Coordinates of C-alpha atoms and ligand atoms in Angstrom, one line a residue:
M1130 CA 0.2 0.1 0.5
T1131 CA 1.0 3.4 -0.6
V1132 CA 0.2 6.4 0.5
R1133 CA -0.4 8.8 -1.9
Q1134 CA -1.8 11.9 -0.4
H1135 CA -2.1 13.5 3.3
Q1136 CA -3.3 16.6 5.3
Y1137 CA -3.2 17.0 9.1
F1138 CA -4.7 20.1 10.8
T1139 CA -4.4 20.6 14.7
G1140 CA -6.9 19.8 17.5
S1141 CA -9.4 16.6 17.2
A1142 CA -12.3 16.1 18.8
R1143 CA -13.7 13.5 16.3
W1144 CA -12.9 11.1 13.5
A1145 CA -14.5 9.6 10.1
F1146 CA -13.4 6.6 8.7
I1147 CA -14.4 5.3 5.4
L1148 CA -13.4 2.5 4.0
A1149 CA -14.3 1.9 -0.3
P1150 CA -14.0 -1.0 -2.3
A1151 CA -13.0 0.0 -6.0
R1152 CA -16.3 -0.1 -7.5
Y1153 CA -17.1 3.2 -5.2
A1154 CA -13.4 4.9 -6.4
Q1155 CA -15.4 7.3 -8.8
N1156 CA -17.8 8.2 -6.5
P1157 CA -16.5 8.2 -3.0
S1158 CA -19.9 9.5 -2.0
N1159 CA -21.6 6.5 -2.3
S1160 CA -19.4 4.5 0.0
T1161 CA -20.3 6.5 2.8
G1162 CA -22.7 4.3 5.5
S1163 CA -22.7 5.7 8.8
L1164 CA -23.2 3.1 11.6
G1165 CA -23.0 5.3 14.5
R1166 CA -21.7 8.3 15.7
G1167 CA -21.1 10.7 18.6
K1168 CA -21.6 14.2 19.2
A1169 CA -18.0 14.3 20.8
G1170 CA -15.2 12.3 21.1
L1171 CA -13.7 9.1 19.6
S1172 CA -16.5 8.0 16.9
L1173 CA -16.3 6.1 13.6
L1174 CA -18.0 6.2 10.7
L1175 CA -17.9 2.7 8.9
D1176 CA -18.8 2.0 5.7
V1177 CA -20.6 -1.4 4.5
C1178 CA -17.0 -2.3 3.0
W1179 CA -15.5 -2.5 6.2
L1180 CA -16.3 -6.2 5.7
H1181 CA -14.3 -6.0 3.0
S1182 CA -11.5 -4.8 4.7
L1183 CA -9.3 -8.1 4.4
S1184 CA -10.6 -7.9 1.1
P1185 CA -8.5 -7.9 -2.0
T1186 CA -11.3 -5.1 -3.6
I1187 CA -10.7 -3.4 -1.2
T1188 CA -8.6 -0.1 -3.0
C1189 CA -8.8 3.1 -1.2
I1190 CA -8.9 3.9 2.4
T1191 CA -9.7 7.0 3.6
C1192 CA -9.7 8.9 6.1
I1193 CA -11.4 12.3 7.3
A1194 CA -12.9 14.2 10.5
A1195 CA -16.4 14.3 10.8
D1196 CA -16.0 17.8 12.1
P1197 CA -13.4 19.5 10.4
S1198 CA -13.5 22.8 12.5
L1199 CA -12.1 20.9 15.2
F1200 CA -9.7 18.6 13.4
A1201 CA -9.0 18.4 9.6
C1202 CA -7.4 15.5 8.6
N1203 CA -7.6 13.4 5.1
L1204 CA -5.2 10.9 4.2
V1205 CA -6.0 8.5 1.1
V1206 CA -4.1 5.5 0.9
R1207 CA -4.5 3.5 -2.4
T1208 CA -3.4 0.1 -3.1
Q1209 CA -1.2 -1.4 -5.4
R1210 CA -4.5 -2.7 -7.4
C1211 CA -6.2 0.8 -7.6
P1212 CA -5.6 2.3 -10.9
T1213 CA -7.7 5.3 -11.1
I1214 CA -7.0 7.9 -8.4
Y1215 CA -9.0 8.5 -5.9
P1216 CA -11.5 11.8 -5.9
T1217 CA -10.8 12.6 -2.6
T1218 CA -13.1 16.5 -2.4
T1219 CA -16.6 17.6 -4.2
T1220 CA -17.1 20.3 -1.7
P1221 CA -14.6 21.6 -0.2
H1222 CA -14.8 24.0 3.0
T1223 CA -12.7 26.0 5.2
H1224 CA -12.9 26.9 8.4
A1225 CA -11.8 28.7 11.1
G1226 CA -8.2 27.7 12.1
S1227 CA -7.5 25.2 9.6
K1228 CA -6.1 24.9 6.0
Q1229 CA -9.1 24.0 3.4
A1230 CA -10.1 20.3 4.0
D1231 CA -11.1 18.2 1.4
T1232 CA -14.5 16.5 2.7
M1233 CA -17.5 14.2 1.2
P1234 CA -20.6 16.7 0.5
E1235 CA -22.9 16.9 3.2
L1236 CA -26.1 18.0 3.2
V1237 CA -28.9 18.7 5.3
G1238 CA -32.8 17.3 4.7
S1239 CA -35.7 19.2 6.1
V1240 CA -39.6 17.9 6.4
D1241 CA -42.0 20.9 6.4
A1242 CA -46.1 19.8 6.8
G1243 CA -47.3 22.5 6.9
T1244 CA -51.2 23.0 6.7
T1245 CA -51.8 22.2 2.8
S1246 CA -48.9 20.4 1.7
V1247 CA -45.9 18.0 3.1
R1248 CA -42.6 19.1 1.4
F1249 CA -39.1 17.6 1.6
M1250 CA -36.4 20.0 0.9
V1251 CA -32.3 19.0 0.9
F1252 CA -30.3 22.4 1.6
D1253 CA -26.4 22.6 1.4
E1254 CA -24.1 25.0 4.0
F1255 CA -25.1 27.9 1.8
A1256 CA -28.7 27.2 2.5
K1257 CA -29.2 26.6 -1.2
V1258 CA -32.1 23.9 -2.2
I1259 CA -30.7 20.9 -3.7
A1260 CA -33.5 18.9 -3.7
S1261 CA -36.9 19.1 -3.1
H1262 CA -40.9 17.6 -3.5
Q1263 CA -44.3 18.7 -2.3
M1264 CA -47.1 16.9 -2.2
E1265 CA -50.8 18.4 -0.7
F1266 CA -53.1 16.7 1.0
N1267 CA -56.5 16.1 1.8
Q1268 CA -58.3 18.5 3.8
Y1269 CA -62.4 17.5 5.2
Y1270 CA -64.6 19.7 6.0
P1271 CA -67.9 17.8 7.4
H1272 CA -69.8 20.5 8.9
P1273 CA -69.2 24.4 8.3
G1274 CA -65.9 25.4 11.2
W1275 CA -65.3 22.2 11.2
H1276 CA -61.7 21.4 9.9
E1277 CA -59.9 17.7 9.6
Q1278 CA -57.2 15.8 8.2
D1279 CA -55.9 12.5 7.9
A1280 CA -53.1 11.7 10.3
H1281 CA -52.0 8.8 7.8
E1282 CA -52.1 10.2 4.9
I1283 CA -49.6 13.1 5.6
I1284 CA -47.0 10.6 6.7
D1285 CA -47.4 8.8 3.6
C1286 CA -47.0 12.5 1.9
V1287 CA -43.4 12.5 4.5
H1288 CA -42.5 8.6 3.3
E1289 CA -43.1 9.8 -0.5
C1290 CA -41.8 13.4 -0.3
I1291 CA -38.4 12.1 1.3
D1292 CA -37.8 9.3 -1.0
K1293 CA -39.1 11.9 -4.1
T1294 CA -36.4 14.0 -3.4
I1295 CA -34.1 11.8 -2.7
A1296 CA -34.4 10.6 -6.2
K1297 CA -34.3 13.7 -7.6
L1298 CA -31.2 14.4 -5.7
E1299 CA -29.8 11.4 -7.2
K1300 CA -30.8 11.6 -10.9
E1301 CA -28.3 14.1 -11.0
G1302 CA -25.3 11.9 -10.3
K1303 CA -23.8 14.7 -7.9
Y1304 CA -25.0 13.9 -5.0
S1305 CA -26.3 10.6 -2.7
A1306 CA -28.6 9.4 -0.6
S1307 CA -25.7 9.1 2.1
D1308 CA -24.9 13.1 1.7
V1309 CA -27.9 13.7 3.7
K1310 CA -26.4 13.9 7.0
V1311 CA -29.5 14.7 9.3
I1312 CA -32.5 16.0 9.2
G1313 CA -35.0 18.5 10.6
V1314 CA -38.9 18.5 11.2
T1315 CA -41.3 21.6 10.9
N1316 CA -44.7 21.8 10.8
Q1317 CA -48.1 22.8 11.0
R1318 CA -48.6 23.5 15.3
E1319 CA -51.7 22.8 17.3
T1320 CA -53.3 20.3 15.2
T1321 CA -54.5 17.2 17.5
V1322 CA -53.8 13.8 16.5
V1323 CA -54.6 11.2 19.0
W1324 CA -54.1 7.3 18.3
D1325 CA -53.6 3.6 20.1
K1326 CA -50.6 3.0 21.7
D1327 CA -50.3 -0.4 20.3
S1328 CA -51.3 -0.6 17.0
G1329 CA -50.1 3.1 16.2
K1330 CA -53.2 3.8 14.2
A1331 CA -55.1 7.3 14.2
L1332 CA -58.0 6.9 16.8
T1333 CA -60.0 9.5 14.8
R1334 CA -59.2 12.2 12.0
A1335 CA -56.7 14.7 13.4
I1336 CA -58.6 18.1 14.4
A1337 CA -57.1 21.1 12.6
W1338 CA -55.6 23.9 13.8
P1339 CA -58.5 26.7 12.0
D1340 CA -61.3 24.4 13.1
A1341 CA -63.8 26.1 15.5
R1342 CA -65.9 23.5 16.6
T1343 CA -65.0 23.8 20.1
T1344 CA -66.9 27.1 20.7
H1345 CA -69.0 25.7 23.3
T1346 CA -65.9 23.1 24.7
I1347 CA -64.5 27.2 25.3
R1348 CA -67.5 28.9 27.4
E1349 CA -67.6 25.6 29.3
L1350 CA -63.7 26.0 30.3
S1351 CA -63.6 29.1 30.9
A1352 CA -66.8 29.8 33.0
K1353 CA -64.4 27.1 35.4
S1354 CA -62.5 30.9 35.8
D1355 CA -62.9 34.3 37.0
K1356 CA -60.8 35.0 34.6
G1357 CA -63.2 34.0 31.8
V1358 CA -60.7 32.8 28.3
D1359 CA -57.8 34.2 30.2
A1360 CA -58.3 31.5 32.7
L1361 CA -54.6 30.0 31.8
K1362 CA -52.5 33.4 30.4
E1363 CA -50.2 33.6 33.0
E1364 CA -49.1 29.8 33.1
T1365 CA -49.0 29.7 29.2
G1366 CA -49.2 33.0 27.6
L1367 CA -52.4 31.8 25.3
P1368 CA -56.2 32.6 25.7
L1369 CA -58.7 29.8 26.0
S1370 CA -59.4 29.5 22.0
T1371 CA -60.7 26.7 19.8
Y1372 CA -56.8 27.5 17.9
F1373 CA -54.6 25.2 20.8
A1374 CA -54.7 21.7 21.0
S1375 CA -55.7 21.1 24.6
V1376 CA -59.3 22.3 23.7
K1377 CA -59.4 19.6 20.2
L1378 CA -58.6 17.1 22.5
R1379 CA -60.9 18.1 24.9
W1380 CA -63.8 17.8 22.8
M1381 CA -62.5 14.5 21.4
L1382 CA -63.0 13.1 24.5
D1383 CA -66.7 14.6 25.2
N1384 CA -67.5 13.6 22.2
L1385 CA -66.2 10.5 20.6
P1386 CA -66.4 7.1 22.3
E1387 CA -63.5 5.7 21.2
V1388 CA -61.3 8.5 21.8
R1389 CA -62.8 8.8 25.9
K1390 CA -62.1 4.3 26.5
A1391 CA -58.6 4.7 24.8
H1392 CA -57.8 7.4 27.1
D1393 CA -59.1 6.0 29.8
D1394 CA -58.1 2.5 29.5
K1395 CA -54.3 4.1 28.9
Q1396 CA -54.3 2.3 25.8
M1397 CA -53.9 6.3 24.1
L1398 CA -51.1 8.9 22.8
F1399 CA -51.6 12.4 22.0
G1400 CA -49.2 14.7 20.1
T1401 CA -49.3 17.8 17.5
I1402 CA -48.3 16.8 13.7
D1403 CA -44.6 17.0 14.9
S1404 CA -44.6 14.2 17.3
W1405 CA -46.5 11.8 15.0
I1406 CA -44.2 12.3 12.3
V1407 CA -41.2 11.6 14.4
Y1408 CA -43.6 8.8 16.0
N1409 CA -43.6 7.1 12.6
L1410 CA -40.6 8.0 10.9
T1411 CA -38.3 6.1 13.8
D1412 CA -40.7 3.4 13.3
R1413 CA -43.2 4.2 16.8
K1414 CA -39.8 3.9 18.9
V1415 CA -39.9 7.7 20.0
H1416 CA -42.8 10.1 21.3
I1417 CA -41.8 13.2 21.8
T1418 CA -42.4 16.8 21.1
D1419 CA -40.2 19.9 20.6
A1420 CA -40.6 22.9 23.5
S1421 CA -42.1 25.4 20.3
N1422 CA -44.8 23.1 19.7
A1423 CA -45.8 22.2 23.5
S1424 CA -45.9 25.7 23.9
R1425 CA -49.0 25.5 22.2
T1426 CA -51.3 23.0 24.0
M1427 CA -51.7 25.3 27.0
F1428 CA -50.5 22.2 28.5
M1429 CA -46.7 23.2 29.3
D1430 CA -46.0 25.8 31.3
L1431 CA -44.3 28.5 30.0
R1432 CA -42.0 29.4 32.3
A1433 CA -41.1 25.9 33.3
Q1434 CA -41.1 24.2 29.5
K1435 CA -42.6 20.6 31.4
W1436 CA -46.5 19.4 31.0
D1437 CA -48.3 21.0 34.2
K1438 CA -50.1 18.7 36.2
K1439 CA -52.6 21.5 37.0
L1440 CA -52.4 22.6 33.3
C1441 CA -53.9 19.2 32.5
D1442 CA -56.2 18.8 35.5
F1443 CA -58.0 21.7 34.3
F1444 CA -58.4 19.8 31.1
G1445 CA -58.9 16.6 32.6
I1446 CA -56.5 15.1 31.0
D1447 CA -54.3 12.0 31.9
M1448 CA -50.6 13.3 31.2
D1449 CA -49.2 9.7 30.3
I1450 CA -50.6 10.3 27.1
L1451 CA -48.7 13.3 26.2
P1452 CA -45.4 13.2 24.7
D1453 CA -41.6 13.6 26.2
I1454 CA -40.8 17.7 26.0
K1455 CA -37.3 17.8 24.4
S1456 CA -35.2 20.6 22.9
S1457 CA -35.5 21.8 19.3
S1458 CA -32.4 20.7 18.4
E1459 CA -30.6 17.5 19.6
V1460 CA -30.5 13.9 18.3
Y1461 CA -33.9 12.2 18.3
G1462 CA -33.8 8.8 16.9
T1463 CA -32.8 7.7 13.3
I1464 CA -35.2 7.1 10.4
S1465 CA -36.1 3.3 10.5
K1466 CA -37.4 3.2 6.4
G1467 CA -36.9 4.4 3.3
A1468 CA -34.4 6.3 1.2
L1469 CA -33.2 7.7 4.4
E1470 CA -33.0 5.0 6.5
G1471 CA -30.5 5.6 9.3
V1472 CA -30.3 9.1 9.2
Q1473 CA -30.7 11.2 12.3
I1474 CA -33.8 13.4 13.3
A1475 CA -31.8 16.0 15.3
G1476 CA -34.3 19.2 14.8
I1477 CA -38.6 19.8 15.9
V1478 CA -39.7 22.9 15.6
G1479 CA -43.1 24.2 14.8
D1480 CA -43.1 25.9 11.3
Q1481 CA -43.9 29.6 12.5
M1482 CA -40.6 29.1 14.9
A1483 CA -38.8 27.6 12.4
A1484 CA -39.0 30.5 9.9
L1485 CA -37.9 32.9 13.0
V1486 CA -34.9 30.8 12.9
G1487 CA -34.8 30.6 8.8
N1488 CA -35.1 34.5 9.1
K1489 CA -32.3 34.4 11.4
C1490 CA -34.3 36.7 13.7
F1491 CA -32.2 35.3 16.7
Q1492 CA -31.8 38.4 18.2
P1493 CA -34.7 40.4 20.4
G1494 CA -36.4 42.7 18.6
E1495 CA -36.2 40.7 15.3
A1496 CA -40.1 39.9 13.4
K1497 CA -41.0 38.0 10.5
N1498 CA -44.2 37.6 9.1
T1499 CA -45.1 34.3 7.8
Y1500 CA -47.8 34.0 4.7
G1501 CA -49.0 30.6 4.4
T1502 CA -52.6 29.3 5.4
G1503 CA -52.6 31.6 8.1
A1504 CA -50.3 34.3 8.5
F1505 CA -48.4 34.4 11.9
L1506 CA -46.1 37.3 13.0
L1507 CA -43.1 36.4 15.5
Y1508 CA -41.3 38.8 17.6
N1509 CA -38.3 37.8 19.2
T1510 CA -38.5 38.7 23.0
G1511 CA -35.4 36.9 23.9
D1512 CA -35.2 35.3 27.1
K1513 CA -38.5 36.7 28.4
V1514 CA -41.7 35.7 28.7
V1515 CA -43.4 39.2 27.2
S1516 CA -47.2 39.4 28.2
S1517 CA -49.2 41.1 25.7
K1518 CA -52.2 43.7 27.0
N1519 CA -52.9 43.5 23.2
G1520 CA -54.4 40.4 21.7
L1521 CA -50.9 39.0 21.0
L1522 CA -49.3 35.6 22.4
S1523 CA -46.4 34.8 24.4
T1524 CA -44.8 31.4 23.1
I1525 CA -41.8 29.8 23.4
A1526 CA -39.8 30.5 19.5
Y1527 CA -37.0 27.7 20.2
K1528 CA -34.9 25.9 22.4
A1529 CA -31.3 25.5 20.9
G1530 CA -30.1 22.3 22.5
P1531 CA -30.8 20.3 25.8
D1532 CA -28.9 22.7 28.0
A1533 CA -29.5 26.0 25.5
P1534 CA -31.3 29.2 26.4
V1535 CA -34.7 29.1 25.5
Y1536 CA -36.4 31.7 23.4
Y1537 CA -39.3 33.3 23.7
A1538 CA -41.2 35.1 21.7
L1539 CA -44.7 37.7 21.1
E1540 CA -47.1 36.0 18.3
G1541 CA -49.6 37.9 16.4
S1542 CA -51.2 34.6 14.6
I1543 CA -53.9 35.3 11.5
A1544 CA -56.4 32.1 10.6
V1545 CA -57.0 32.8 7.4
A1546 CA -54.6 34.3 5.2
G1547 CA -53.7 31.9 1.8
S1548 CA -56.6 29.7 2.6
A1549 CA -58.8 32.3 1.7
V1550 CA -57.1 32.2 -1.5
K1551 CA -57.6 28.7 -2.1
W1552 CA -61.5 29.2 -0.9
V1553 CA -61.4 31.6 -4.0
R1554 CA -59.5 29.1 -6.4
D1555 CA -61.6 26.3 -5.0
S1556 CA -64.7 27.3 -3.7
L1557 CA -65.6 29.9 -5.7
G1558 CA -63.7 28.9 -8.7
L1559 CA -62.6 33.0 -9.9
I1560 CA -58.8 31.8 -10.3
K1561 CA -57.7 28.7 -11.6
E1562 CA -53.8 28.9 -10.3
A1563 CA -53.2 31.1 -6.4
H1564 CA -51.0 33.6 -8.6
E1565 CA -54.2 34.7 -10.8
I1566 CA -55.5 36.6 -7.7
G1567 CA -52.8 38.9 -7.9
E1568 CA -53.2 39.3 -11.6
L1569 CA -56.9 40.2 -11.3
A1570 CA -56.3 42.4 -8.1
G1571 CA -53.6 44.3 -9.6
Q1572 CA -55.7 45.4 -12.9
V1573 CA -57.7 47.8 -10.1
D1574 CA -56.4 50.4 -7.9
T1575 CA -58.7 50.1 -5.3
T1576 CA -61.1 47.5 -4.2
G1577 CA -64.3 50.2 -5.3
G1578 CA -65.3 50.5 -1.3
V1579 CA -65.4 46.3 -0.9
Y1580 CA -64.1 44.7 2.5
F1581 CA -63.8 41.1 2.7
V1582 CA -63.3 39.8 6.4
T1583 CA -61.9 36.5 6.6
A1584 CA -63.9 35.2 9.2
F1585 CA -64.4 31.5 8.1
N1586 CA -63.4 30.6 11.7
G1587 CA -63.9 33.4 13.9
L1588 CA -61.0 36.0 13.9
F1589 CA -57.8 36.0 16.1
C1590 CA -55.2 37.9 17.4
P1591 CA -55.7 40.7 18.4
Y1592 CA -59.4 40.5 17.5
W1593 CA -60.3 37.0 19.0
D1594 CA -63.6 36.4 18.5
D1595 CA -65.1 33.2 18.0
T1596 CA -68.4 34.5 17.2
A1597 CA -67.3 36.3 14.1
A1598 CA -67.8 35.5 10.6
G1599 CA -66.5 35.7 7.0
T1600 CA -68.6 39.1 6.1
V1601 CA -68.0 40.9 2.7
V1602 CA -69.3 44.9 2.6
G1603 CA -69.5 47.5 0.6
I1604 CA -70.5 45.6 -2.9
T1605 CA -72.2 48.1 -5.3
A1606 CA -73.2 46.9 -9.1
Y1607 CA -69.4 48.2 -9.8
T1608 CA -68.2 45.7 -8.1
D1609 CA -66.4 42.8 -10.4
K1610 CA -63.9 39.6 -9.3
R1611 CA -61.1 41.9 -9.5
H1612 CA -62.7 44.2 -6.5
F1613 CA -63.3 41.1 -5.1
C1614 CA -59.9 39.6 -5.3
R1615 CA -58.1 42.2 -4.2
A1616 CA -60.2 42.5 -0.6
T1617 CA -59.2 38.7 -0.4
L1618 CA -55.4 39.8 -0.3
E1619 CA -56.2 43.6 2.1
S1620 CA -58.0 41.1 4.4
T1621 CA -54.9 39.6 5.4
C1622 CA -52.8 42.8 5.0
Y1623 CA -55.0 44.8 7.1
Q1624 CA -55.1 42.1 9.8
T1625 CA -51.3 42.3 9.1
K1626 CA -51.2 45.5 10.2
A1627 CA -53.6 45.5 13.3
I1628 CA -51.2 42.9 14.9
L1629 CA -47.8 45.4 14.3
D1630 CA -49.9 48.1 16.2
A1631 CA -51.0 45.7 18.9
M1632 CA -46.9 44.5 19.1
A1633 CA -45.9 48.1 18.7
K1634 CA -48.2 49.0 22.1
D1635 CA -46.3 45.6 23.8
S1636 CA -43.1 46.3 22.7
G1637 CA -43.1 50.1 22.8
V1638 CA -41.2 50.2 19.3
A1639 CA -42.5 50.3 15.9
L1640 CA -41.3 48.0 13.6
K1641 CA -39.2 49.8 10.9
A1642 CA -39.6 47.1 8.3
L1643 CA -41.4 44.0 7.9
Q1644 CA -39.6 40.6 6.9
V1645 CA -42.3 38.1 4.9
D1646 CA -41.8 35.0 3.3
G1647 CA -44.5 31.9 2.6
G1648 CA -46.5 30.8 0.1
L1649 CA -48.7 34.0 -0.1
T1650 CA -45.8 36.3 -1.0
N1651 CA -45.3 35.0 -4.0
S1652 CA -47.6 37.7 -5.0
D1653 CA -46.3 41.3 -5.7
V1654 CA -49.4 42.8 -5.7
A1655 CA -50.2 41.3 -2.4
M1656 CA -46.4 42.8 -0.8
Q1657 CA -47.6 46.0 -2.6
I1658 CA -51.1 46.1 -0.9
Q1659 CA -49.0 45.2 2.5
A1660 CA -46.4 48.3 2.2
D1661 CA -49.2 50.4 1.6
I1662 CA -51.4 49.7 4.2
L1663 CA -48.6 49.2 6.7
G1664 CA -46.3 52.4 5.7
I1665 CA -43.1 50.3 6.5
N1666 CA -40.9 48.9 4.1
V1667 CA -41.9 45.3 3.4
E1668 CA -38.5 42.9 2.7
R1669 CA -39.4 39.7 0.7
P1670 CA -36.0 37.2 0.9
E1671 CA -35.2 35.4 -2.5
M1672 CA -34.9 32.4 -0.9
R1673 CA -38.4 32.1 0.6
E1674 CA -38.4 28.6 1.6
S1675 CA -37.2 29.7 5.4
T1676 CA -38.9 27.0 7.2
A1677 CA -37.9 24.8 5.6
L1678 CA -34.6 26.0 6.5
G1679 CA -35.3 26.7 10.2
S1680 CA -36.0 23.4 11.0
A1681 CA -33.0 22.3 8.6
L1682 CA -30.4 24.7 10.6
L1683 CA -31.7 23.3 14.5
A1684 CA -31.1 19.9 12.8
G1685 CA -27.4 20.9 11.7
S1686 CA -26.7 22.5 14.9
A1687 CA -27.7 19.5 17.0
I1688 CA -24.8 17.9 15.5
G1689 CA -22.3 20.4 14.3
L1690 CA -22.7 20.0 10.6
F1691 CA -20.8 22.9 8.8
G1692 CA -20.0 24.0 12.2
W1693 CA -23.4 25.5 12.3
D1694 CA -24.6 26.8 15.8
I1695 CA -27.9 28.2 16.3
N1696 CA -26.6 29.7 19.7
K1697 CA -23.7 31.3 18.1
P1698 CA -25.3 32.9 15.0
E1699 CA -22.3 34.0 13.4
T1700 CA -21.5 29.9 12.7
L1701 CA -24.1 30.8 10.3
S1702 CA -22.7 33.5 7.7
K1703 CA -22.2 31.6 5.3
V1704 CA -26.2 30.6 5.7
N1705 CA -27.3 32.7 2.4
T1706 CA -30.4 34.2 3.5
A1707 CA -29.5 37.8 1.6
G1708 CA -30.6 39.1 -1.5
K1709 CA -34.4 40.5 -0.7
Q1710 CA -36.7 42.7 -2.6
V1711 CA -38.2 45.9 -1.1
F1712 CA -41.8 47.1 -1.1
E1713 CA -42.0 50.8 -0.6
P1714 CA -45.5 52.1 0.4
K1715 CA -46.5 54.2 -2.7
I1716 CA -50.2 56.0 -0.4
D1717 CA -49.6 58.7 1.4
D1718 CA -50.9 58.9 5.3
Q1719 CA -54.7 60.2 4.3
K1720 CA -55.1 57.4 2.0
R1721 CA -54.1 54.6 4.5
N1722 CA -56.3 56.3 7.7
E1723 CA -59.4 56.1 5.3
L1724 CA -58.5 52.3 3.9
L1725 CA -58.1 51.6 7.9
H1726 CA -61.0 53.0 9.3
G1727 CA -63.2 51.1 6.7
W1728 CA -61.7 47.8 7.4
E1729 CA -62.3 48.3 11.4
R1730 CA -65.8 49.2 10.7
A1731 CA -66.1 46.0 8.7
V1732 CA -65.0 43.8 11.4
E1733 CA -67.3 45.6 13.9
R1734 CA -70.2 44.0 11.1
A1735 CA -68.3 40.7 11.0
K1736 CA -68.4 40.3 15.1
G1737 CA -70.4 38.4 17.1
W1738 CA -72.1 37.2 13.8
N1739 CA -72.7 33.7 15.5
E1740 CA -75.3 33.9 18.0
N1741 CA -75.1 31.2 20.8
P1742 CA -71.7 28.6 19.6
Ligands
ADP822 N1 -48.8 33.3 -6.0 C1 -49.6 33.1 -4.8 N2 -50.7 34.5 -5.0 C2 -51.0 34.5 -3.8 N3 -51.7 32.9 -2.8 C3 -50.7 32.7 -3.2 C4 -49.4 32.3 -4.3 N4 -48.9 30.8 -4.3 C5 -49.6 30.4 -2.9 N5 -50.7 30.9 -2.3 C6 -51.0 30.5 -1.2 O1 -50.1 30.4 -0.4 C7 -50.6 29.3 0.1 C8 -49.2 27.9 0.4 O2 -48.5 28.7 1.2 P1 -47.7 28.0 2.2 O3 -46.3 28.3 2.7 O4 -46.7 26.6 0.9 O5 -48.6 27.2 3.2 P2 -48.7 25.8 4.2 O6 -47.1 26.1 4.7 O7 -49.5 26.4 5.5 O8 -49.2 25.1 3.3 C9 -51.5 28.7 -0.5 O9 -53.0 29.3 0.3 C10 -52.1 29.6 -1.7 O10 -53.3 29.6 -2.0
G3P823 O1 -49.2 25.9 7.6 P1 -49.2 27.0 8.3 O2 -47.8 27.6 7.7 O3 -50.3 28.2 7.8 O4 -48.7 27.5 9.4 C1 -49.7 27.1 10.4 C2 -49.9 27.6 11.8 O5 -48.5 26.9 12.4 C3 -50.6 27.0 12.7 O6 -50.4 27.8 14.2

């Protein structure tokens, strides 16, 4: 054997050995197969070819550092039998304190399970999307105000998205499945799943977060306290509302005998979509959630980040059904099957908090608004729980590691944003594709006096009225679908303005610009309307997959991939979130105030429409 190339750099914490047989010599990335890796200390990555190490077919031995920020070593040993030069690197990267290290490609994946679709995305260390696949799944609306999903269909989509993404990744020949070192999971929050502990089968359809069937449950629960809907606000940061998981679970227990029985027989497990996905990806070995998702259940004490017996008793649930609360960034388990079998899952975070991370809003005072099915403005409040006096939620943003500090946020939630566009498309048939709404809305300068309060399931922040109903006012014979489309987009923008005003009152600071992302921000017209209504700049990044990126960053950070550490934002300097398009306000204050006045009057018409819910 002859040593053909070797490089050493100082400092060592982790090593990896990869043994490659001749058939892999042209593509070393094929040869990696991780059989185990520790977070610190000596650990070994052994390829299946280890078994061949005594065999004459072994032609190349390479030794690389698993974490080149700590130690970089590249040693290629070739036997006499190897006729070709072993390609030592495909994506070199340099880390502080070391010379450039030649390494195998490394990628990070993210399952982003939103309200209407699941996607899987694979990123490189620069946050470039290398491959992705997205699938919409069915939404069920069995009664007015009800919204359900099939939890098993979501899992099928997760598996298919992972497998199809990896197939796309490998098709190009540049990367292989084994380059994906770790994945994160991010999810629509609050959506409630219950399943049988032995069979793993869902006991009923999931109740989706916008579902408003629980208005009566809210009345009953709030009657238990003289604080009414604020009964648990101090402990949870949340008002009693149809929005949160605890109330949905209480409804299931009260109305579905099979769920009640499973609960009482200790045969049931509960989880939000993150728990459900991780449980299934790990072949039912791991029943966990993260602090950000747990903070949306009303079972967790916001400051202690632990399930609270008093809160569970308030809702009458057995604490044994709850998943363990973990941080948003640590190794939880490995994927049990499919194209990424054996890959670690190391990030879990609610999708809106993920977008905060993906937008690198790590400092107190930084904020973003994500316009997906709903729209959610999160304002980082650092290590402080800021209690809102103006209808906002206090929530956990993220906790990037078991021993890391917890970050909190103030949140303004809008129940209906992109879902109104979907409704205009699917239920009214005014458009065939989502993007057409902006094209039609852009053909007129105003709505001609039309306001559309999209209170399909009541109103969330800052109004909190579960009796509000969807309302259109100001229609005349002049009105056509262009005005209606514009009014639909304006509705989300007015609600965002109401949230920004509430946030300015709570924080004492008015935002100077708003960072945005999510599906609806694809519409330039909607973003211009938003800037006009807010009277501040709206900044839209080129890379709009901030949600998926956020969970990828947390997952990568958990294993030190690319040297990432969310708690040290400077380690993310290569993660490219630059490149913004700025929308500047184009109307004057007087016009803006007239429009806002009309909106507030329209909201008053919508409020309280549903009597005796
Ligand atoms: N060009 C567009 N104009 C307006 N709305 C859009 C456009 N593209 C997507 N949307 C809306 O964005 C939503 C999807 O955004 P996404 O961030 O994927 O949501 P989610 O994560 O909630 O599933 C859909 O409701 C869709 O109607
Ligand atoms: O699906 P999205 O992106 O609208 O997000 C849903 C939220 O997590 C619900 O709280």
